[in-house]
PDB file of C-alpha atoms in Angstrom:
ATOM      1  CA  MET T 343     177.038 169.939 147.804  1.00 62.00           C
ATOM      2  CA  LEU T 344     174.810 170.136 144.712  1.00 69.00           C
ATOM      3  CA  SER T 345     175.572 166.517 143.841  1.00 75.00           C
ATOM      4  CA  TYR T 346     174.622 165.545 147.408  1.00 70.00           C
ATOM      5  CA  PHE T 347     171.237 167.242 147.099  1.00 75.00           C
ATOM      6  CA  ALA T 348     170.729 165.753 143.632  1.00 79.00           C
ATOM      7  CA  ARG T 349     171.397 162.218 144.891  1.00 81.00           C
ATOM      8  CA  ARG T 350     169.055 162.698 147.851  1.00 78.00           C
ATOM      9  CA  ALA T 351     166.326 164.068 145.573  1.00 80.00           C
ATOM     10  CA  LEU T 352     166.714 161.089 143.239  1.00 85.00           C
ATOM     11  CA  PHE T 353     166.518 158.661 146.163  1.00 83.00           C
ATOM     12  CA  MET T 354     163.360 160.443 147.367  1.00 83.00           C
ATOM     13  CA  VAL T 355     161.650 159.986 144.003  1.00 85.00           C
ATOM     14  CA  LEU T 356     162.679 156.325 143.706  1.00 87.00           C
ATOM     15  CA  THR T 357     161.625 155.568 147.277  1.00 85.00           C
ATOM     16  CA  ALA T 358     158.240 157.212 146.803  1.00 83.00           C
ATOM     17  CA  ALA T 359     157.688 155.283 143.547  1.00 85.00           C
ATOM     18  CA  MET T 360     158.647 151.907 145.024  1.00 88.00           C
ATOM     19  CA  THR T 361     156.561 152.490 148.142  1.00 84.00           C
ATOM     20  CA  SER T 362     153.532 153.457 146.068  1.00 83.00           C
ATOM     21  CA  ILE T 363     153.818 150.122 144.199  1.00 87.00           C
ATOM     22  CA  ILE T 364     154.063 148.149 147.449  1.00 85.00           C
ATOM     23  CA  ALA T 365     151.151 150.054 149.026  1.00 81.00           C
ATOM     24  CA  PHE T 366     148.950 149.496 145.970  1.00 82.00           C
ATOM     25  CA  ILE T 367     149.705 145.757 145.968  1.00 83.00           C
ATOM     26  CA  VAL T 368     149.073 145.423 149.725  1.00 79.00           C
ATOM     27  CA  ILE T 369     145.684 147.122 149.359  1.00 77.00           C
ATOM     28  CA  GLN T 370     144.813 144.528 146.698  1.00 77.00           C
ATOM     29  CA  LEU T 371     145.767 141.549 148.909  1.00 75.00           C
ATOM     30  CA  PRO T 372     142.444 141.120 150.812  1.00 71.00           C
ATOM     31  CA  ALA T 373     139.900 138.975 149.019  1.00 69.00           C
ATOM     32  CA  GLY T 374     137.392 140.930 146.935  1.00 69.00           C
ATOM     33  CA  ASP T 375     137.283 144.564 145.962  1.00 72.00           C
ATOM     34  CA  PHE T 376     135.187 147.672 146.541  1.00 74.00           C
ATOM     35  CA  VAL T 377     132.237 146.210 144.619  1.00 77.00           C
ATOM     36  CA  ASP T 378     132.300 143.079 146.807  1.00 76.00           C
ATOM     37  CA  ALA T 379     132.361 145.255 149.933  1.00 73.00           C
ATOM     38  CA  LEU T 380     129.439 147.244 148.520  1.00 73.00           C
ATOM     39  CA  ALA T 381     127.526 144.029 147.805  1.00 76.00           C
ATOM     40  CA  LYS T 382     128.046 142.852 151.392  1.00 75.00           C
ATOM     41  CA  GLN T 383     126.790 146.205 152.650  1.00 71.00           C
ATOM     42  CA  TYR T 384     123.674 145.899 150.488  1.00 71.00           C
ATOM     43  CA  ALA T 385     123.090 142.325 151.675  1.00 72.00           C
ATOM     44  CA  MET T 386     123.317 143.378 155.342  1.00 73.00           C
ATOM     45  CA  GLN T 387     120.702 146.043 154.628  1.00 71.00           C
ATOM     46  CA  GLY T 388     118.419 143.466 153.041  1.00 73.00           C
ATOM     47  CA  ARG T 389     118.703 144.986 149.577  1.00 73.00           C
ATOM     48  CA  LYS T 390     118.719 142.766 146.494  1.00 73.00           C
ATOM     49  CA  VAL T 391     122.083 142.504 144.759  1.00 70.00           C
ATOM     50  CA  ASP T 392     122.110 142.327 140.962  1.00 72.00           C
ATOM     51  CA  GLU T 393     125.239 140.486 139.815  1.00 75.00           C
ATOM     52  CA  ALA T 394     125.097 142.055 136.346  1.00 79.00           C
ATOM     53  CA  ALA T 395     124.995 145.548 137.888  1.00 75.00           C
ATOM     54  CA  LEU T 396     127.981 144.655 140.079  1.00 75.00           C
ATOM     55  CA  ASN T 397     129.954 143.480 137.056  1.00 78.00           C
ATOM     56  CA  ASN T 398     129.095 146.716 135.270  1.00 82.00           C
ATOM     57  CA  LEU T 399     130.437 148.646 138.267  1.00 75.00           C
ATOM     58  CA  ARG T 400     133.663 146.640 138.150  1.00 78.00           C
ATOM     59  CA  HIS T 401     134.064 147.434 134.479  1.00 77.00           C
ATOM     60  CA  GLN T 402     133.233 151.118 135.059  1.00 75.00           C
ATOM     61  CA  PHE T 403     135.830 151.452 137.831  1.00 73.00           C
ATOM     62  CA  GLY T 404     138.416 149.325 136.004  1.00 77.00           C
ATOM     63  CA  LEU T 405     138.432 146.705 138.760  1.00 76.00           C
ATOM     64  CA  ASP T 406     138.203 143.896 136.204  1.00 78.00           C
ATOM     65  CA  GLN T 407     141.675 144.805 134.934  1.00 82.00           C
ATOM     66  CA  PRO T 408     144.933 143.189 136.204  1.00 83.00           C
ATOM     67  CA  VAL T 409     146.561 144.826 139.224  1.00 82.00           C
ATOM     68  CA  TYR T 410     149.491 146.212 137.228  1.00 83.00           C
ATOM     69  CA  VAL T 411     147.106 147.846 134.751  1.00 85.00           C
ATOM     70  CA  GLN T 412     145.162 149.437 137.602  1.00 82.00           C
ATOM     71  CA  TYR T 413     148.406 150.696 139.181  1.00 85.00           C
ATOM     72  CA  PHE T 414     149.821 152.261 136.012  1.00 85.00           C
ATOM     73  CA  ARG T 415     146.441 153.831 135.320  1.00 82.00           C
ATOM     74  CA  TRP T 416     146.482 155.408 138.794  1.00 82.00           C
ATOM     75  CA  ALA T 417     150.193 156.371 138.614  1.00 82.00           C
ATOM     76  CA  SER T 418     149.768 158.038 135.235  1.00 82.00           C
ATOM     77  CA  GLN T 419     146.919 160.082 136.684  1.00 78.00           C
ATOM     78  CA  ILE T 420     149.109 161.187 139.618  1.00 80.00           C
ATOM     79  CA  VAL T 421     151.734 162.517 137.202  1.00 76.00           C
ATOM     80  CA  ARG T 422     149.008 164.688 135.666  1.00 76.00           C
ATOM     81  CA  GLY T 423     147.869 165.873 139.117  1.00 73.00           C
ATOM     82  CA  ASN T 424     144.832 163.580 139.263  1.00 76.00           C
ATOM     83  CA  LEU T 425     144.732 161.211 142.269  1.00 78.00           C
ATOM     84  CA  GLY T 426     141.873 159.138 140.918  1.00 76.00           C
ATOM     85  CA  TRP T 427     138.260 158.622 141.877  1.00 75.00           C
ATOM     86  CA  SER T 428     136.828 157.709 145.288  1.00 80.00           C
ATOM     87  CA  PHE T 429     134.385 154.835 144.836  1.00 74.00           C
ATOM     88  CA  GLN T 430     132.735 155.344 148.221  1.00 75.00           C
ATOM     89  CA  SER T 431     132.213 159.119 148.043  1.00 79.00           C
ATOM     90  CA  GLN T 432     131.810 159.331 144.255  1.00 76.00           C
ATOM     91  CA  ARG T 433     134.106 162.344 144.146  1.00 82.00           C
ATOM     92  CA  PRO T 434     137.646 163.002 142.894  1.00 83.00           C
ATOM     93  CA  VAL T 435     140.224 161.985 145.510  1.00 84.00           C
ATOM     94  CA  ALA T 436     142.094 165.297 145.219  1.00 83.00           C
ATOM     95  CA  GLU T 437     138.916 167.210 145.971  1.00 83.00           C
ATOM     96  CA  LEU T 438     138.050 164.879 148.836  1.00 83.00           C
ATOM     97  CA  ILE T 439     141.373 165.064 150.679  1.00 85.00           C
ATOM     98  CA  GLY T 440     142.441 168.631 149.794  1.00 79.00           C
ATOM     99  CA  ASP T 441     141.441 170.365 153.038  1.00 75.00           C
ATOM    100  CA  ARG T 442     142.183 167.269 155.122  1.00 83.00           C
ATOM    101  CA  ILE T 443     145.799 167.131 153.957  1.00 83.00           C
ATOM    102  CA  LEU T 444     146.196 170.815 154.807  1.00 84.00           C
ATOM    103  CA  LEU T 445     144.772 170.288 158.304  1.00 85.00           C
ATOM    104  CA  THR T 446     146.771 167.083 158.803  1.00 84.00           C
ATOM    105  CA  SER T 447     149.988 168.841 157.766  1.00 82.00           C
ATOM    106  CA  THR T 448     149.201 171.708 160.134  1.00 86.00           C
ATOM    107  CA  ILE T 449     148.688 169.346 163.075  1.00 87.00           C
ATOM    108  CA  SER T 450     151.772 167.302 162.148  1.00 84.00           C
ATOM    109  CA  ILE T 451     154.101 170.314 161.909  1.00 86.00           C
ATOM    110  CA  ALA T 452     152.677 171.872 165.098  1.00 89.00           C
ATOM    111  CA  THR T 453     153.052 168.561 166.947  1.00 88.00           C
ATOM    112  CA  LEU T 454     156.595 168.108 165.668  1.00 87.00           C
ATOM    113  CA  LEU T 455     157.564 171.578 166.897  1.00 89.00           C
ATOM    114  CA  PHE T 456     155.864 170.904 170.234  1.00 92.00           C
ATOM    115  CA  VAL T 457     157.713 167.605 170.674  1.00 90.00           C
ATOM    116  CA  TYR T 458     161.195 168.822 169.780  1.00 90.00           C
ATOM    117  CA  LEU T 459     161.038 172.256 171.399  1.00 92.00           C
ATOM    118  CA  LEU T 460     159.888 170.662 174.650  1.00 92.00           C
ATOM    119  CA  ALA T 461     161.837 167.399 174.668  1.00 91.00           C
ATOM    120  CA  ILE T 462     165.312 168.729 173.830  1.00 92.00           C
ATOM    121  CA  PRO T 463     165.579 171.384 176.602  1.00 93.00           C
ATOM    122  CA  ILE T 464     164.096 169.016 179.199  1.00 94.00           C
ATOM    123  CA  GLY T 465     166.419 166.192 178.121  1.00 92.00           C
ATOM    124  CA  VAL T 466     169.453 168.500 178.291  1.00 92.00           C
ATOM    125  CA  TYR T 467     168.452 169.751 181.740  1.00 93.00           C
ATOM    126  CA  SER T 468     167.922 166.208 183.039  1.00 92.00           C
ATOM    127  CA  ALA T 469     171.314 165.106 181.725  1.00 91.00           C
ATOM    128  CA  THR T 470     173.180 168.083 183.197  1.00 89.00           C
ATOM    129  CA  HIS T 471     171.316 167.755 186.522  1.00 90.00           C
ATOM    130  CA  GLN T 472     171.469 163.999 186.867  1.00 89.00           C
ATOM    131  CA  TYR T 473     169.845 162.460 189.971  1.00 90.00           C
ATOM    132  CA  THR T 474     168.399 165.759 191.168  1.00 92.00           C
ATOM    133  CA  PRO T 475     164.725 166.101 192.172  1.00 93.00           C
ATOM    134  CA  ALA T 476     164.001 167.783 188.836  1.00 92.00           C
ATOM    135  CA  ASP T 477     165.607 164.867 186.968  1.00 91.00           C
ATOM    136  CA  TYR T 478     163.491 162.369 188.919  1.00 92.00           C
ATOM    137  CA  PHE T 479     160.375 164.452 188.240  1.00 93.00           C
ATOM    138  CA  PHE T 480     160.948 164.618 184.479  1.00 90.00           C
ATOM    139  CA  THR T 481     161.798 160.898 184.450  1.00 89.00           C
ATOM    140  CA  LEU T 482     158.501 160.117 186.191  1.00 90.00           C
ATOM    141  CA  ILE T 483     156.549 162.342 183.790  1.00 87.00           C
ATOM    142  CA  GLY T 484     158.335 160.690 180.868  1.00 85.00           C
ATOM    143  CA  PHE T 485     157.411 157.184 181.973  1.00 87.00           C
ATOM    144  CA  ILE T 486     153.800 158.221 182.561  1.00 88.00           C
ATOM    145  CA  GLY T 487     153.668 159.819 179.110  1.00 85.00           C
ATOM    146  CA  LEU T 488     155.047 156.666 177.480  1.00 83.00           C
ATOM    147  CA  ALA T 489     152.698 154.372 179.390  1.00 86.00           C
ATOM    148  CA  THR T 490     149.496 156.346 178.789  1.00 84.00           C
ATOM    149  CA  PRO T 491     147.748 155.576 175.473  1.00 85.00           C
ATOM    150  CA  SER T 492     147.029 158.723 173.488  1.00 84.00           C
ATOM    151  CA  PHE T 493     143.328 157.905 173.068  1.00 83.00           C
ATOM    152  CA  LEU T 494     142.983 157.431 176.842  1.00 86.00           C
ATOM    153  CA  LEU T 495     144.657 160.784 177.454  1.00 86.00           C
ATOM    154  CA  ALA T 496     142.257 162.303 174.903  1.00 85.00           C
ATOM    155  CA  LEU T 497     139.237 160.901 176.755  1.00 85.00           C
ATOM    156  CA  ILE T 498     140.544 162.107 180.135  1.00 86.00           C
ATOM    157  CA  LEU T 499     141.206 165.636 178.888  1.00 84.00           C
ATOM    158  CA  MET T 500     137.862 165.763 177.073  1.00 83.00           C
ATOM    159  CA  VAL T 501     135.975 164.819 180.220  1.00 83.00           C
ATOM    160  CA  ALA T 502     137.990 167.274 182.325  1.00 84.00           C
ATOM    161  CA  LEU T 503     137.431 170.148 179.884  1.00 80.00           C
ATOM    162  CA  LEU T 504     133.728 169.369 179.468  1.00 79.00           C
ATOM    163  CA  ASN T 505     133.256 169.369 183.229  1.00 79.00           C
ATOM    164  CA  ALA T 506     135.069 172.711 183.340  1.00 76.00           C
ATOM    165  CA  GLY T 507     132.622 174.126 180.798  1.00 70.00           C
ATOM    166  CA  PHE T 508     134.883 174.156 177.744  1.00 72.00           C
ATOM    167  CA  GLY T 509     133.858 172.836 174.350  1.00 68.00           C
ATOM    168  CA  VAL T 510     136.108 170.131 172.941  1.00 71.00           C
ATOM    169  CA  GLY T 511     136.288 168.102 169.757  1.00 74.00           C
ATOM    170  CA  GLY T 512     136.972 169.096 166.178  1.00 79.00           C
ATOM    171  CA  LEU T 513     139.264 171.807 164.877  1.00 84.00           C
ATOM    172  CA  PHE T 514     136.638 174.483 164.279  1.00 85.00           C
ATOM    173  CA  SER T 515     133.654 176.014 166.003  1.00 84.00           C
ATOM    174  CA  PRO T 516     130.279 175.126 164.378  1.00 82.00           C
ATOM    175  CA  GLU T 517     130.006 178.481 162.601  1.00 84.00           C
ATOM    176  CA  TYR T 518     133.431 177.999 160.943  1.00 83.00           C
ATOM    177  CA  LEU T 519     133.129 174.284 160.138  1.00 80.00           C
ATOM    178  CA  ARG T 520     132.227 174.737 156.454  1.00 81.00           C
ATOM    179  CA  ALA T 521     133.063 178.413 156.086  1.00 83.00           C
ATOM    180  CA  PRO T 522     135.667 179.561 153.528  1.00 84.00           C
ATOM    181  CA  TRP T 523     139.149 180.349 154.782  1.00 84.00           C
ATOM    182  CA  SER T 524     139.485 183.749 156.416  1.00 87.00           C
ATOM    183  CA  TYR T 525     141.444 185.381 159.218  1.00 88.00           C
ATOM    184  CA  ALA T 526     138.641 184.618 161.684  1.00 89.00           C
ATOM    185  CA  ARG T 527     138.611 180.929 160.671  1.00 87.00           C
ATOM    186  CA  LEU T 528     142.409 180.749 161.037  1.00 89.00           C
ATOM    187  CA  VAL T 529     142.186 182.224 164.548  1.00 89.00           C
ATOM    188  CA  ASP T 530     139.467 179.710 165.406  1.00 88.00           C
ATOM    189  CA  LEU T 531     141.728 176.881 164.169  1.00 87.00           C
ATOM    190  CA  LEU T 532     144.599 178.103 166.334  1.00 89.00           C
ATOM    191  CA  LYS T 533     142.289 178.114 169.366  1.00 87.00           C
ATOM    192  CA  HIS T 534     141.379 174.463 168.818  1.00 87.00           C
ATOM    193  CA  LEU T 535     144.885 173.309 167.838  1.00 88.00           C
ATOM    194  CA  PRO T 536     146.627 172.998 171.259  1.00 88.00           C
ATOM    195  CA  LEU T 537     144.486 170.104 172.555  1.00 87.00           C
ATOM    196  CA  PRO T 538     145.175 167.609 169.718  1.00 88.00           C
ATOM    197  CA  VAL T 539     148.816 168.730 169.513  1.00 89.00           C
ATOM    198  CA  ILE T 540     149.384 168.069 173.228  1.00 89.00           C
ATOM    199  CA  ILE T 541     147.558 164.723 173.149  1.00 88.00           C
ATOM    200  CA  ILE T 542     149.266 163.400 170.005  1.00 86.00           C
ATOM    201  CA  GLY T 543     152.683 164.769 170.985  1.00 87.00           C
ATOM    202  CA  THR T 544     152.795 163.588 174.611  1.00 88.00           C
ATOM    203  CA  SER T 545     154.163 160.086 173.980  1.00 84.00           C
ATOM    204  CA  GLY T 546     156.692 161.353 171.423  1.00 85.00           C
ATOM    205  CA  THR T 547     157.873 164.060 173.815  1.00 89.00           C
ATOM    206  CA  ALA T 548     158.281 161.573 176.653  1.00 89.00           C
ATOM    207  CA  GLY T 549     160.295 159.207 174.469  1.00 87.00           C
ATOM    208  CA  LEU T 550     162.578 161.906 173.064  1.00 90.00           C
ATOM    209  CA  ILE T 551     163.289 163.240 176.556  1.00 91.00           C
ATOM    210  CA  ARG T 552     164.689 159.832 177.491  1.00 89.00           C
ATOM    211  CA  VAL T 553     166.711 159.599 174.248  1.00 90.00           C
ATOM    212  CA  MET T 554     168.121 163.128 174.652  1.00 91.00           C
ATOM    213  CA  ARG T 555     169.073 162.514 178.277  1.00 92.00           C
ATOM    214  CA  ALA T 556     170.781 159.173 177.586  1.00 91.00           C
ATOM    215  CA  SER T 557     172.596 160.438 174.495  1.00 91.00           C
ATOM    216  CA  LEU T 558     173.945 163.549 176.211  1.00 91.00           C
ATOM    217  CA  LEU T 559     174.987 161.621 179.318  1.00 91.00           C
ATOM    218  CA  ASP T 560     176.939 159.261 177.081  1.00 91.00           C
ATOM    219  CA  GLU T 561     178.758 162.183 175.434  1.00 88.00           C
ATOM    220  CA  LEU T 562     179.461 163.983 178.724  1.00 87.00           C
ATOM    221  CA  GLY T 563     181.230 160.893 180.022  1.00 86.00           C
ATOM    222  CA  LYS T 564     183.673 160.663 177.122  1.00 87.00           C
ATOM    223  CA  GLN T 565     187.360 161.450 177.402  1.00 88.00           C
ATOM    224  CA  TYR T 566     187.383 164.580 175.212  1.00 86.00           C
ATOM    225  CA  VAL T 567     184.822 166.237 177.503  1.00 86.00           C
ATOM    226  CA  ILE T 568     186.780 165.298 180.622  1.00 85.00           C
ATOM    227  CA  THR T 569     189.992 166.645 179.045  1.00 87.00           C
ATOM    228  CA  ALA T 570     188.332 169.913 177.995  1.00 85.00           C
ATOM    229  CA  ARG T 571     186.904 170.378 181.480  1.00 83.00           C
ATOM    230  CA  ALA T 572     190.325 169.710 183.010  1.00 86.00           C
ATOM    231  CA  LYS T 573     191.813 172.429 180.778  1.00 84.00           C
ATOM    232  CA  GLY T 574     189.384 174.941 182.241  1.00 84.00           C
ATOM    233  CA  VAL T 575     186.812 175.218 179.434  1.00 82.00           C
ATOM    234  CA  GLY T 576     183.608 176.765 180.773  1.00 82.00           C
ATOM    235  CA  GLU T 577     180.653 174.442 181.312  1.00 80.00           C
ATOM    236  CA  ALA T 578     178.310 176.338 178.974  1.00 82.00           C
ATOM    237  CA  LYS T 579     180.873 176.502 176.155  1.00 82.00           C
ATOM    238  CA  LEU T 580     181.851 172.884 176.764  1.00 83.00           C
ATOM    239  CA  LEU T 581     178.233 171.748 176.584  1.00 85.00           C
ATOM    240  CA  PHE T 582     177.183 173.597 173.426  1.00 83.00           C
ATOM    241  CA  LYS T 583     180.457 173.296 171.517  1.00 78.00           C
ATOM    242  CA  TYR T 584     180.534 169.530 170.929  1.00 80.00           C
ATOM    243  CA  PRO T 585     178.627 167.175 173.300  1.00 87.00           C
ATOM    244  CA  LEU T 586     175.189 168.664 172.648  1.00 86.00           C
ATOM    245  CA  ARG T 587     175.699 168.810 168.886  1.00 82.00           C
ATOM    246  CA  VAL T 588     176.768 165.162 168.782  1.00 83.00           C
ATOM    247  CA  ALA T 589     174.001 164.100 171.189  1.00 87.00           C
ATOM    248  CA  LEU T 590     171.405 165.639 168.868  1.00 86.00           C
ATOM    249  CA  ASN T 591     172.218 163.118 166.118  1.00 84.00           C
ATOM    250  CA  PRO T 592     169.748 160.403 167.224  1.00 84.00           C
ATOM    251  CA  ILE T 593     167.104 163.085 167.836  1.00 85.00           C
ATOM    252  CA  ILE T 594     167.483 164.654 164.400  1.00 84.00           C
ATOM    253  CA  SER T 595     167.570 161.286 162.647  1.00 79.00           C
ATOM    254  CA  THR T 596     164.080 160.477 163.990  1.00 78.00           C
ATOM    255  CA  ILE T 597     162.404 163.265 161.991  1.00 77.00           C
ATOM    256  CA  GLY T 598     162.136 160.931 159.006  1.00 70.00           C
ATOM    257  CA  TRP T 599     159.748 158.559 160.755  1.00 71.00           C
ATOM    258  CA  GLU T 600     158.329 161.003 163.296  1.00 73.00           C
ATOM    259  CA  LEU T 601     156.259 162.913 160.703  1.00 70.00           C
ATOM    260  CA  PRO T 602     154.318 159.897 159.368  1.00 70.00           C
ATOM    261  CA  ALA T 603     154.147 158.404 162.880  1.00 70.00           C
ATOM    262  CA  ILE T 604     152.290 161.505 164.042  1.00 70.00           C
ATOM    263  CA  VAL T 605     149.776 161.085 161.214  1.00 67.00           C
ATOM    264  CA  SER T 606     149.279 157.317 161.398  1.00 65.00           C
ATOM    265  CA  GLY T 607     149.672 157.027 165.178  1.00 63.00           C
ATOM    266  CA  GLY T 608     147.039 159.656 165.848  1.00 71.00           C
ATOM    267  CA  VAL T 609     144.205 157.917 163.975  1.00 79.00           C
ATOM    268  CA  ILE T 610     142.368 156.781 167.112  1.00 80.00           C
ATOM    269  CA  VAL T 611     142.900 160.179 168.754  1.00 83.00           C
ATOM    270  CA  GLU T 612     141.582 161.905 165.634  1.00 82.00           C
ATOM    271  CA  MET T 613     138.494 159.693 165.719  1.00 83.00           C
ATOM    272  CA  VAL T 614     137.949 160.370 169.432  1.00 83.00           C
ATOM    273  CA  LEU T 615     138.363 164.119 168.974  1.00 83.00           C
ATOM    274  CA  ASN T 616     136.390 164.100 165.695  1.00 83.00           C
ATOM    275  CA  LEU T 617     139.184 165.802 163.772  1.00 84.00           C
ATOM    276  CA  PRO T 618     138.672 166.363 160.004  1.00 84.00           C
ATOM    277  CA  THR T 619     142.075 164.893 159.100  1.00 84.00           C
ATOM    278  CA  THR T 620     143.339 162.100 156.861  1.00 84.00           C
ATOM    279  CA  GLY T 621     143.618 159.454 159.609  1.00 83.00           C
ATOM    280  CA  PRO T 622     139.903 158.540 159.926  1.00 85.00           C
ATOM    281  CA  MET T 623     139.509 158.852 156.156  1.00 86.00           C
ATOM    282  CA  LEU T 624     142.345 156.359 155.566  1.00 85.00           C
ATOM    283  CA  PHE T 625     140.811 153.971 158.106  1.00 84.00           C
ATOM    284  CA  ASN T 626     137.431 154.059 156.356  1.00 84.00           C
ATOM    285  CA  ALA T 627     139.040 153.766 152.913  1.00 84.00           C
ATOM    286  CA  LEU T 628     140.850 150.583 153.961  1.00 80.00           C
ATOM    287  CA  LEU T 629     137.642 149.122 155.448  1.00 80.00           C
ATOM    288  CA  THR T 630     135.645 149.790 152.272  1.00 77.00           C
ATOM    289  CA  GLU T 631     138.570 148.885 149.960  1.00 77.00           C
ATOM    290  CA  ASP T 632     138.369 152.298 148.314  1.00 80.00           C
ATOM    291  CA  MET T 633     141.752 151.637 146.736  1.00 79.00           C
ATOM    292  CA  TYR T 634     142.476 154.917 144.956  1.00 81.00           C
ATOM    293  CA  LEU T 635     141.649 156.932 148.067  1.00 85.00           C
ATOM    294  CA  ALA T 636     143.646 154.600 150.330  1.00 84.00           C
ATOM    295  CA  SER T 637     146.596 154.511 147.911  1.00 83.00           C
ATOM    296  CA  SER T 638     146.662 158.310 147.665  1.00 84.00           C
ATOM    297  CA  LEU T 639     146.646 158.691 151.447  1.00 85.00           C
ATOM    298  CA  LEU T 640     149.406 156.110 151.853  1.00 83.00           C
ATOM    299  CA  PHE T 641     151.353 157.901 149.133  1.00 83.00           C
ATOM    300  CA  PHE T 642     150.948 161.094 151.189  1.00 82.00           C
ATOM    301  CA  LEU T 643     152.477 159.283 154.202  1.00 80.00           C
ATOM    302  CA  THR T 644     155.345 158.139 151.979  1.00 81.00           C
ATOM    303  CA  VAL T 645     156.001 161.692 150.824  1.00 82.00           C
ATOM    304  CA  LEU T 646     156.042 162.828 154.460  1.00 80.00           C
ATOM    305  CA  THR T 647     158.571 160.097 155.249  1.00 79.00           C
ATOM    306  CA  VAL T 648     160.996 160.929 152.441  1.00 82.00           C
ATOM    307  CA  ILE T 649     160.710 164.668 153.109  1.00 82.00           C
ATOM    308  CA  GLY T 650     161.359 164.073 156.808  1.00 80.00           C
ATOM    309  CA  THR T 651     164.368 161.889 155.988  1.00 80.00           C
ATOM    310  CA  PHE T 652     165.726 164.560 153.627  1.00 81.00           C
ATOM    311  CA  ILE T 653     165.349 167.200 156.361  1.00 81.00           C
ATOM    312  CA  SER T 654     167.133 164.850 158.790  1.00 81.00           C
ATOM    313  CA  ASP T 655     170.057 164.431 156.382  1.00 79.00           C
ATOM    314  CA  ILE T 656     170.460 168.175 155.927  1.00 80.00           C
ATOM    315  CA  LEU T 657     170.206 168.908 159.660  1.00 80.00           C
ATOM    316  CA  LEU T 658     172.710 166.169 160.499  1.00 79.00           C
ATOM    317  CA  VAL T 659     175.226 167.717 158.120  1.00 76.00           C
ATOM    318  CA  ALA T 660     174.624 171.150 159.658  1.00 76.00           C
ATOM    319  CA  VAL T 661     174.868 169.968 163.275  1.00 74.00           C
ATOM    320  CA  ASP T 662     177.591 167.317 163.161  1.00 70.00           C
ATOM    321  CA  PRO T 663     180.945 168.617 161.838  1.00 64.00           C
ATOM    322  CA  ARG T 664     182.078 165.025 161.200  1.00 68.00           C
ATOM    323  CA  ILE T 665     179.565 164.675 158.339  1.00 68.00           C
ATOM    324  CA  ARG T 666     180.464 166.209 154.997  1.00 61.00           C
ATOM    325  CA  PHE T 667     178.956 166.405 151.522  1.00 54.00           C
ATOM    326  CA  THR T 668     181.246 163.755 150.074  1.00 52.00           C
ATOM    327  CA  LYS T 669     180.427 160.694 148.030  1.00 48.00           C
ATOM    328  CA  ARG T 670     181.934 158.377 150.567  1.00 48.00           C
ATOM    329  CA  GLU T 671     180.137 159.837 153.606  1.00 43.00           C
ATOM    330  CA  ALA T 672     176.844 160.842 151.950  1.00 41.00           C
TER     331      ALA T 672
END
C-alpha cells in the first residue's frame, strides 16, 4: 500500500512539472510579450511609446532572455515559495492570487459536493425506477440542465432574484468586501455561496445523473445480479452490495477532471456574477500576456487535476473490491 501511494505521489510531481513546462511554452506562443501588449495599449490611448523605455522594461522583467531561461527562473522561484511578479498589477503573484485561490477552492469543493451528493441519489433512483414518471421527470431536467449554458442560467437567476428584491453578484456584501476574515465575514460568504454553486454545478449534475443511471442499469442487467435475485437476496442488499459499488466507478473516475473543469468552465459565470475568483484573473492575464501570473494560475489548475486524480485512485480502490494495491493493477 505504501509503495502504491509513493508511486502515485511521484507521478503527481512529474505530471505537475511536465504540465507547467507545456503551459509556460504555450503562453509564449503568441507573437510579442507583455511589453508589446503594453505598447499597443499606450498607442490606442494616444500616448507616445519610447522604444528605449520598452527595451528597458523587457530587460527589467527578463523578457529578453530565452524561454527556457525564463521558465527555470520562474520554476526556481516556485520551489522557494515565490510565484513571480505580475507585470500588469506590479505586485507579487502570490499576494495577488492568495485570497482568490482560497475563494476558488471553496467554490470548487462546494460545487463538487453539490454535484455528487445530488447526482448519485437521483441517478440511482432513476435506474431503479426505470420508465416511471419520476424517471421521465429527472431525464427531462437532466437534458434541460445539459442544454442550458451556465452563463445564461446565471443571467436568468440574477434577473429573477433582482425582481424579487434580492441582491445578487459577488461573494460578499459591500461591508465585508475588503474586511479581514472573521466569523461574520464567513457567514456572509456562506449566504452568497449557494447561487454560484447551483449555477456552476447544474450542467455537471445533469451529466452525472445520466452517467449514474446508465452505469447502474448496465450492472443491474448482468447475470450475477439476476442470479442473486433468483436466490432470494433482498433488493436493498443486492443493490448496495455489488451493482452500486461497481456502477460508481465511472463517477469516481471523473473527479480528476471535474475539479479543474469547475474552475475553468465557470469563468464566464464568474465574470457575470462578478466573483473574486481566479477565472477572470486568468482570462485577463492571458489577454495581457502577464506570463508569470497566467503560468501560476495554470499551475494551480494542474495541481487540482493531479490531486483530483489521486483522490479518484484512492476512492476506486476503496469502492471496487476488484482493484488492489498491487504493482500489476496499480
